[in-house]
PDB file of C-alpha atoms in Angstrom:
ATOM      1  CA  UNK V1230      79.466  25.989  20.539  1.00 83.00           C
ATOM      2  CA  UNK V1231      77.365  27.834  23.100  1.00 83.00           C
ATOM      3  CA  UNK V1232      77.859  31.516  22.442  1.00 86.00           C
ATOM      4  CA  UNK V1233      77.380  33.934  25.316  1.00 87.00           C
ATOM      5  CA  UNK V1234      79.764  36.604  24.165  1.00 91.00           C
ATOM      6  CA  UNK V1235      80.005  38.155  20.732  1.00 90.00           C
ATOM      7  CA  UNK V1236      80.952  41.634  19.586  1.00 91.00           C
ATOM      8  CA  UNK V1237      82.027  43.419  16.461  1.00 89.00           C
ATOM      9  CA  UNK V1238      85.647  44.500  16.886  1.00 92.00           C
ATOM     10  CA  UNK V1239      86.482  46.302  13.664  1.00 90.00           C
ATOM     11  CA  UNK V1240      85.327  47.032  10.136  1.00 90.00           C
ATOM     12  CA  UNK V1241      88.491  46.859   8.063  1.00 91.00           C
ATOM     13  CA  UNK V1242      89.345  47.677   4.483  1.00 86.00           C
ATOM     14  CA  UNK V1243      93.063  46.843   4.522  1.00 89.00           C
ATOM     15  CA  UNK V1244      95.421  44.352   6.204  1.00 92.00           C
ATOM     16  CA  UNK V1245      96.824  47.084   8.488  1.00 94.00           C
ATOM     17  CA  UNK V1246      93.399  47.258  10.131  1.00 94.00           C
ATOM     18  CA  UNK V1247      92.871  43.525  10.708  1.00 95.00           C
ATOM     19  CA  UNK V1248      92.865  42.466  14.372  1.00 95.00           C
ATOM     20  CA  UNK V1249      96.401  41.757  15.599  1.00 95.00           C
ATOM     21  CA  UNK V1250      95.529  38.442  17.200  1.00 94.00           C
ATOM     22  CA  UNK V1251      96.378  34.853  16.398  1.00 95.00           C
ATOM     23  CA  UNK V1252      92.753  33.765  16.848  1.00 97.00           C
ATOM     24  CA  UNK V1253      91.392  31.523  14.106  1.00 98.00           C
ATOM     25  CA  UNK V1254      89.090  33.205  11.596  1.00 98.00           C
ATOM     26  CA  UNK V1255      86.122  31.892   9.666  1.00 98.00           C
ATOM     27  CA  UNK V1256      85.075  34.081   6.736  1.00 97.00           C
ATOM     28  CA  UNK V1257      81.522  34.288   5.444  1.00 95.00           C
ATOM     29  CA  UNK V1258      80.999  34.950   1.768  1.00 94.00           C
ATOM     30  CA  UNK V1259      77.911  35.088  -0.374  1.00 93.00           C
ATOM     31  CA  UNK V1260      75.601  37.152  -2.533  1.00 89.00           C
ATOM     32  CA  UNK V1261      74.305  40.362  -1.047  1.00 82.00           C
ATOM     33  CA  UNK V1262      70.861  39.082  -0.079  1.00 85.00           C
ATOM     34  CA  UNK V1263      71.732  35.474   0.695  1.00 91.00           C
ATOM     35  CA  UNK V1264      71.283  35.900   4.455  1.00 90.00           C
ATOM     36  CA  UNK V1265      74.847  36.212   5.796  1.00 90.00           C
ATOM     37  CA  UNK V1266      73.874  38.506   8.661  1.00 88.00           C
ATOM     38  CA  UNK V1267      70.963  36.243   9.596  1.00 92.00           C
ATOM     39  CA  UNK V1268      73.326  33.250   9.503  1.00 95.00           C
ATOM     40  CA  UNK V1269      75.772  34.971  11.869  1.00 92.00           C
ATOM     41  CA  UNK V1270      72.993  36.105  14.204  1.00 92.00           C
ATOM     42  CA  UNK V1271      71.493  32.591  14.308  1.00 95.00           C
ATOM     43  CA  UNK V1272      74.844  30.975  15.102  1.00 95.00           C
ATOM     44  CA  UNK V1273      75.554  33.396  17.943  1.00 91.00           C
ATOM     45  CA  UNK V1274      71.971  33.504  19.308  1.00 88.00           C
ATOM     46  CA  UNK V1275      71.550  37.212  18.710  1.00 82.00           C
ATOM     47  CA  UNK V1276      68.841  39.162  16.987  1.00 79.00           C
ATOM     48  CA  UNK V1277      70.981  41.875  15.517  1.00 74.00           C
ATOM     49  CA  UNK V1278      74.707  41.847  16.165  1.00 75.00           C
ATOM     50  CA  UNK V1279      75.265  41.504  12.435  1.00 70.00           C
ATOM     51  CA  UNK V1280      73.026  44.105  10.901  1.00 64.00           C
ATOM     52  CA  UNK V1281      70.518  42.766   8.440  1.00 56.00           C
ATOM     53  CA  UNK V1282      69.439  45.339   5.935  1.00 52.00           C
ATOM     54  CA  UNK V1283      66.630  45.875   3.497  1.00 53.00           C
ATOM     55  CA  UNK V1284      69.290  47.303   1.202  1.00 50.00           C
ATOM     56  CA  UNK V1285      71.529  44.511  -0.088  1.00 49.00           C
ATOM     57  CA  UNK V1286      75.141  45.430  -0.636  1.00 50.00           C
ATOM     58  CA  UNK V1287      75.440  47.437   2.599  1.00 52.00           C
ATOM     59  CA  UNK V1288      78.518  45.634   3.892  1.00 56.00           C
ATOM     60  CA  UNK V1289      81.439  47.336   2.188  1.00 76.00           C
ATOM     61  CA  UNK V1290      84.127  46.407   4.687  1.00 85.00           C
ATOM     62  CA  UNK V1291      85.473  43.237   6.272  1.00 91.00           C
ATOM     63  CA  UNK V1292      83.559  43.069   9.545  1.00 91.00           C
ATOM     64  CA  UNK V1293      85.381  41.139  12.276  1.00 95.00           C
ATOM     65  CA  UNK V1294      83.167  39.669  15.014  1.00 94.00           C
ATOM     66  CA  UNK V1295      84.870  38.296  18.115  1.00 95.00           C
ATOM     67  CA  UNK V1296      83.082  35.159  19.314  1.00 95.00           C
ATOM     68  CA  UNK V1297      83.611  33.894  22.883  1.00 93.00           C
ATOM     69  CA  UNK V1298      87.140  35.382  22.830  1.00 93.00           C
ATOM     70  CA  UNK V1299      87.989  32.237  20.828  1.00 95.00           C
ATOM     71  CA  UNK V1300      87.569  33.050  17.146  1.00 96.00           C
ATOM     72  CA  UNK V1301      86.574  35.727  14.658  1.00 97.00           C
ATOM     73  CA  UNK V1302      83.761  35.535  12.146  1.00 96.00           C
ATOM     74  CA  UNK V1303      84.712  37.755   9.219  1.00 95.00           C
ATOM     75  CA  UNK V1304      81.788  39.014   7.179  1.00 92.00           C
ATOM     76  CA  UNK V1305      83.045  39.919   3.704  1.00 88.00           C
ATOM     77  CA  UNK V1306      81.098  42.263   1.398  1.00 82.00           C
ATOM     78  CA  UNK V1307      78.278  40.583  -0.470  1.00 81.00           C
ATOM     79  CA  UNK V1308      78.908  40.183  -4.161  1.00 77.00           C
ATOM     80  CA  UNK V1309      76.732  40.361  -7.233  1.00 68.00           C
ATOM     81  CA  UNK V1310      74.812  43.453  -6.221  1.00 58.00           C
ATOM     82  CA  UNK V1311      73.932  45.562  -9.240  1.00 54.00           C
ATOM     83  CA  UNK V1312      73.695  49.023  -7.699  1.00 61.00           C
ATOM     84  CA  UNK V1313      77.413  49.198  -7.030  1.00 63.00           C
ATOM     85  CA  UNK V1314      79.687  50.766  -9.612  1.00 71.00           C
ATOM     86  CA  UNK V1315      82.248  48.640 -11.432  1.00 76.00           C
ATOM     87  CA  UNK V1316      85.130  50.476  -9.738  1.00 79.00           C
ATOM     88  CA  UNK V1317      83.564  49.921  -6.300  1.00 73.00           C
ATOM     89  CA  UNK V1318      83.120  46.247  -7.123  1.00 71.00           C
ATOM     90  CA  UNK V1319      86.711  45.925  -8.328  1.00 76.00           C
ATOM     91  CA  UNK V1320      87.914  47.538  -5.069  1.00 76.00           C
ATOM     92  CA  UNK V1321      85.860  45.103  -2.995  1.00 72.00           C
ATOM     93  CA  UNK V1322      87.100  42.214  -5.114  1.00 80.00           C
ATOM     94  CA  UNK V1323      90.700  43.221  -4.472  1.00 85.00           C
ATOM     95  CA  UNK V1324      90.052  43.677  -0.745  1.00 86.00           C
ATOM     96  CA  UNK V1325      88.341  40.281  -0.451  1.00 88.00           C
ATOM     97  CA  UNK V1326      90.992  38.517  -2.521  1.00 91.00           C
ATOM     98  CA  UNK V1327      93.811  40.007  -0.441  1.00 93.00           C
ATOM     99  CA  UNK V1328      92.117  38.875   2.753  1.00 94.00           C
ATOM    100  CA  UNK V1329      91.290  35.363   1.526  1.00 95.00           C
ATOM    101  CA  UNK V1330      94.679  34.613   0.016  1.00 95.00           C
ATOM    102  CA  UNK V1331      96.996  36.272   2.535  1.00 95.00           C
ATOM    103  CA  UNK V1332      95.444  35.969   5.980  1.00 96.00           C
ATOM    104  CA  UNK V1333      97.169  33.224   7.954  1.00 96.00           C
ATOM    105  CA  UNK V1334      94.474  33.157  10.627  1.00 97.00           C
ATOM    106  CA  UNK V1335      91.815  32.218   8.050  1.00 98.00           C
ATOM    107  CA  UNK V1336      90.847  28.596   8.672  1.00 98.00           C
ATOM    108  CA  UNK V1337      87.810  28.141   6.405  1.00 98.00           C
ATOM    109  CA  UNK V1338      85.217  30.032   4.399  1.00 98.00           C
ATOM    110  CA  UNK V1339      81.489  29.562   4.800  1.00 98.00           C
ATOM    111  CA  UNK V1340      80.170  30.053   1.283  1.00 97.00           C
ATOM    112  CA  UNK V1341      76.457  30.856   1.437  1.00 97.00           C
ATOM    113  CA  UNK V1342      74.136  30.122  -1.462  1.00 97.00           C
ATOM    114  CA  UNK V1343      70.368  30.577  -1.705  1.00 97.00           C
ATOM    115  CA  UNK V1344      68.808  27.129  -1.616  1.00 97.00           C
ATOM    116  CA  UNK V1345      65.841  28.252  -3.706  1.00 97.00           C
ATOM    117  CA  UNK V1346      67.916  29.025  -6.800  1.00 95.00           C
ATOM    118  CA  UNK V1347      70.766  27.604  -8.814  1.00 96.00           C
ATOM    119  CA  UNK V1348      74.099  29.138  -7.819  1.00 96.00           C
ATOM    120  CA  UNK V1349      74.904  32.322  -9.756  1.00 93.00           C
ATOM    121  CA  UNK V1350      78.078  32.856 -11.781  1.00 92.00           C
ATOM    122  CA  UNK V1351      79.435  34.743  -8.756  1.00 90.00           C
ATOM    123  CA  UNK V1352      78.674  31.807  -6.448  1.00 94.00           C
ATOM    124  CA  UNK V1353      80.418  29.409  -8.811  1.00 95.00           C
ATOM    125  CA  UNK V1354      83.421  31.734  -9.169  1.00 92.00           C
ATOM    126  CA  UNK V1355      83.733  32.079  -5.399  1.00 93.00           C
ATOM    127  CA  UNK V1356      83.644  28.307  -4.919  1.00 96.00           C
ATOM    128  CA  UNK V1357      86.207  27.743  -7.700  1.00 95.00           C
ATOM    129  CA  UNK V1358      88.425  30.499  -6.253  1.00 94.00           C
ATOM    130  CA  UNK V1359      88.405  28.856  -2.809  1.00 95.00           C
ATOM    131  CA  UNK V1360      89.136  25.444  -4.297  1.00 97.00           C
ATOM    132  CA  UNK V1361      91.947  26.875  -6.417  1.00 95.00           C
ATOM    133  CA  UNK V1362      93.632  28.419  -3.369  1.00 95.00           C
ATOM    134  CA  UNK V1363      92.912  25.262  -1.342  1.00 96.00           C
ATOM    135  CA  UNK V1364      90.973  27.221   1.255  1.00 96.00           C
ATOM    136  CA  UNK V1365      88.633  24.898   3.174  1.00 97.00           C
ATOM    137  CA  UNK V1366      85.028  25.661   2.261  1.00 98.00           C
ATOM    138  CA  UNK V1367      81.716  24.926   3.954  1.00 98.00           C
ATOM    139  CA  UNK V1368      78.772  25.424   1.596  1.00 98.00           C
ATOM    140  CA  UNK V1369      75.644  26.593   3.421  1.00 98.00           C
ATOM    141  CA  UNK V1370      72.359  26.617   1.525  1.00 98.00           C
ATOM    142  CA  UNK V1371      70.193  29.285   3.181  1.00 98.00           C
ATOM    143  CA  UNK V1372      66.428  29.921   3.255  1.00 97.00           C
ATOM    144  CA  UNK V1373      65.546  26.222   3.351  1.00 98.00           C
ATOM    145  CA  UNK V1374      62.304  27.147   5.167  1.00 97.00           C
ATOM    146  CA  UNK V1375      61.068  28.633   1.878  1.00 97.00           C
ATOM    147  CA  UNK V1376      61.141  25.195   0.218  1.00 97.00           C
ATOM    148  CA  UNK V1377      59.049  22.125   1.008  1.00 97.00           C
ATOM    149  CA  UNK V1378      61.190  19.539   2.795  1.00 96.00           C
ATOM    150  CA  UNK V1379      60.310  16.982   0.107  1.00 97.00           C
ATOM    151  CA  UNK V1380      62.069  19.214  -2.442  1.00 97.00           C
ATOM    152  CA  UNK V1381      65.317  19.608  -0.503  1.00 97.00           C
ATOM    153  CA  UNK V1382      67.194  16.739  -2.162  1.00 97.00           C
ATOM    154  CA  UNK V1383      66.324  18.034  -5.608  1.00 98.00           C
ATOM    155  CA  UNK V1384      67.581  21.550  -4.757  1.00 98.00           C
ATOM    156  CA  UNK V1385      70.704  20.214  -3.051  1.00 98.00           C
ATOM    157  CA  UNK V1386      71.571  18.082  -6.097  1.00 98.00           C
ATOM    158  CA  UNK V1387      71.063  21.019  -8.454  1.00 98.00           C
ATOM    159  CA  UNK V1388      73.340  23.271  -6.377  1.00 98.00           C
ATOM    160  CA  UNK V1389      76.061  20.620  -6.059  1.00 98.00           C
ATOM    161  CA  UNK V1390      75.950  19.908  -9.774  1.00 98.00           C
ATOM    162  CA  UNK V1391      76.214  23.610 -10.693  1.00 97.00           C
ATOM    163  CA  UNK V1392      79.129  24.164  -8.286  1.00 97.00           C
ATOM    164  CA  UNK V1393      80.895  20.978  -9.357  1.00 97.00           C
ATOM    165  CA  UNK V1394      80.828  20.302  -5.629  1.00 98.00           C
ATOM    166  CA  UNK V1395      83.692  18.402  -4.001  1.00 97.00           C
ATOM    167  CA  UNK V1396      82.190  15.659  -1.780  1.00 96.00           C
ATOM    168  CA  UNK V1397      85.050  16.234   0.673  1.00 96.00           C
ATOM    169  CA  UNK V1398      83.493  19.624   1.533  1.00 97.00           C
ATOM    170  CA  UNK V1399      80.651  20.164   3.974  1.00 97.00           C
ATOM    171  CA  UNK V1400      77.206  20.969   2.592  1.00 98.00           C
ATOM    172  CA  UNK V1401      74.691  22.271   5.111  1.00 98.00           C
ATOM    173  CA  UNK V1402      71.018  23.015   4.623  1.00 98.00           C
ATOM    174  CA  UNK V1403      70.182  26.049   6.737  1.00 98.00           C
ATOM    175  CA  UNK V1404      67.343  28.319   7.822  1.00 97.00           C
ATOM    176  CA  UNK V1405      67.626  31.256  10.192  1.00 96.00           C
ATOM    177  CA  UNK V1406      63.835  31.064  10.627  1.00 96.00           C
ATOM    178  CA  UNK V1407      63.653  27.465  11.868  1.00 97.00           C
ATOM    179  CA  UNK V1408      67.308  27.163  13.060  1.00 96.00           C
ATOM    180  CA  UNK V1409      67.664  24.172  10.705  1.00 97.00           C
ATOM    181  CA  UNK V1410      71.362  23.402  10.216  1.00 98.00           C
ATOM    182  CA  UNK V1411      72.607  25.506  13.131  1.00 97.00           C
ATOM    183  CA  UNK V1412      74.264  22.577  14.947  1.00 97.00           C
ATOM    184  CA  UNK V1413      75.784  21.016  11.797  1.00 98.00           C
ATOM    185  CA  UNK V1414      77.130  24.454  10.839  1.00 98.00           C
ATOM    186  CA  UNK V1415      78.851  24.838  14.207  1.00 97.00           C
ATOM    187  CA  UNK V1416      80.210  21.283  14.005  1.00 97.00           C
ATOM    188  CA  UNK V1417      81.680  21.963  10.566  1.00 97.00           C
ATOM    189  CA  UNK V1418      83.202  25.254  11.714  1.00 97.00           C
ATOM    190  CA  UNK V1419      84.665  23.724  14.893  1.00 96.00           C
ATOM    191  CA  UNK V1420      86.492  21.077  12.870  1.00 96.00           C
ATOM    192  CA  UNK V1421      88.583  23.871  11.333  1.00 96.00           C
ATOM    193  CA  UNK V1422      89.427  25.677  14.550  1.00 92.00           C
TER     194      UNK V1422
END
């Protein structure tokens, strides 16, 4: 998809605030510093529509981005960030779960993992949650530019093994630095629209 138009429409914390449109939605989930904002910005050819932050855990709302008047990207709060209180985390968890399990417009979830490391417990839980609710999932392994290309297969295998990855799902190696995986990511997303 060639993106010429993208804007943030609302930061929501409850279903009453979600956009009242029938447009398809693609949610983006991942650890706080996995590069979700960079992923969004790369896909929509912007430097900073989705704010990247030196402070992980900044996104505390569901941020709806309208893309080409055709779909919404929904950035959900990053998980696994230590500086957030347990009650805060439980609130986010509830908010995310409500959105993921009840939103009819949700077509798929892009689950971002850091290619350099094995998936965390949170990553595994998120993947299992999506599989349990039969929500289509696209796994995107970010920061591939930080690993030698010759090591990619090894890292990919390790991630898939840890996640108990379903071969029916998409797995995309991605870098916002080199734009690696940008086209395959769009292709995977477009299949769900």
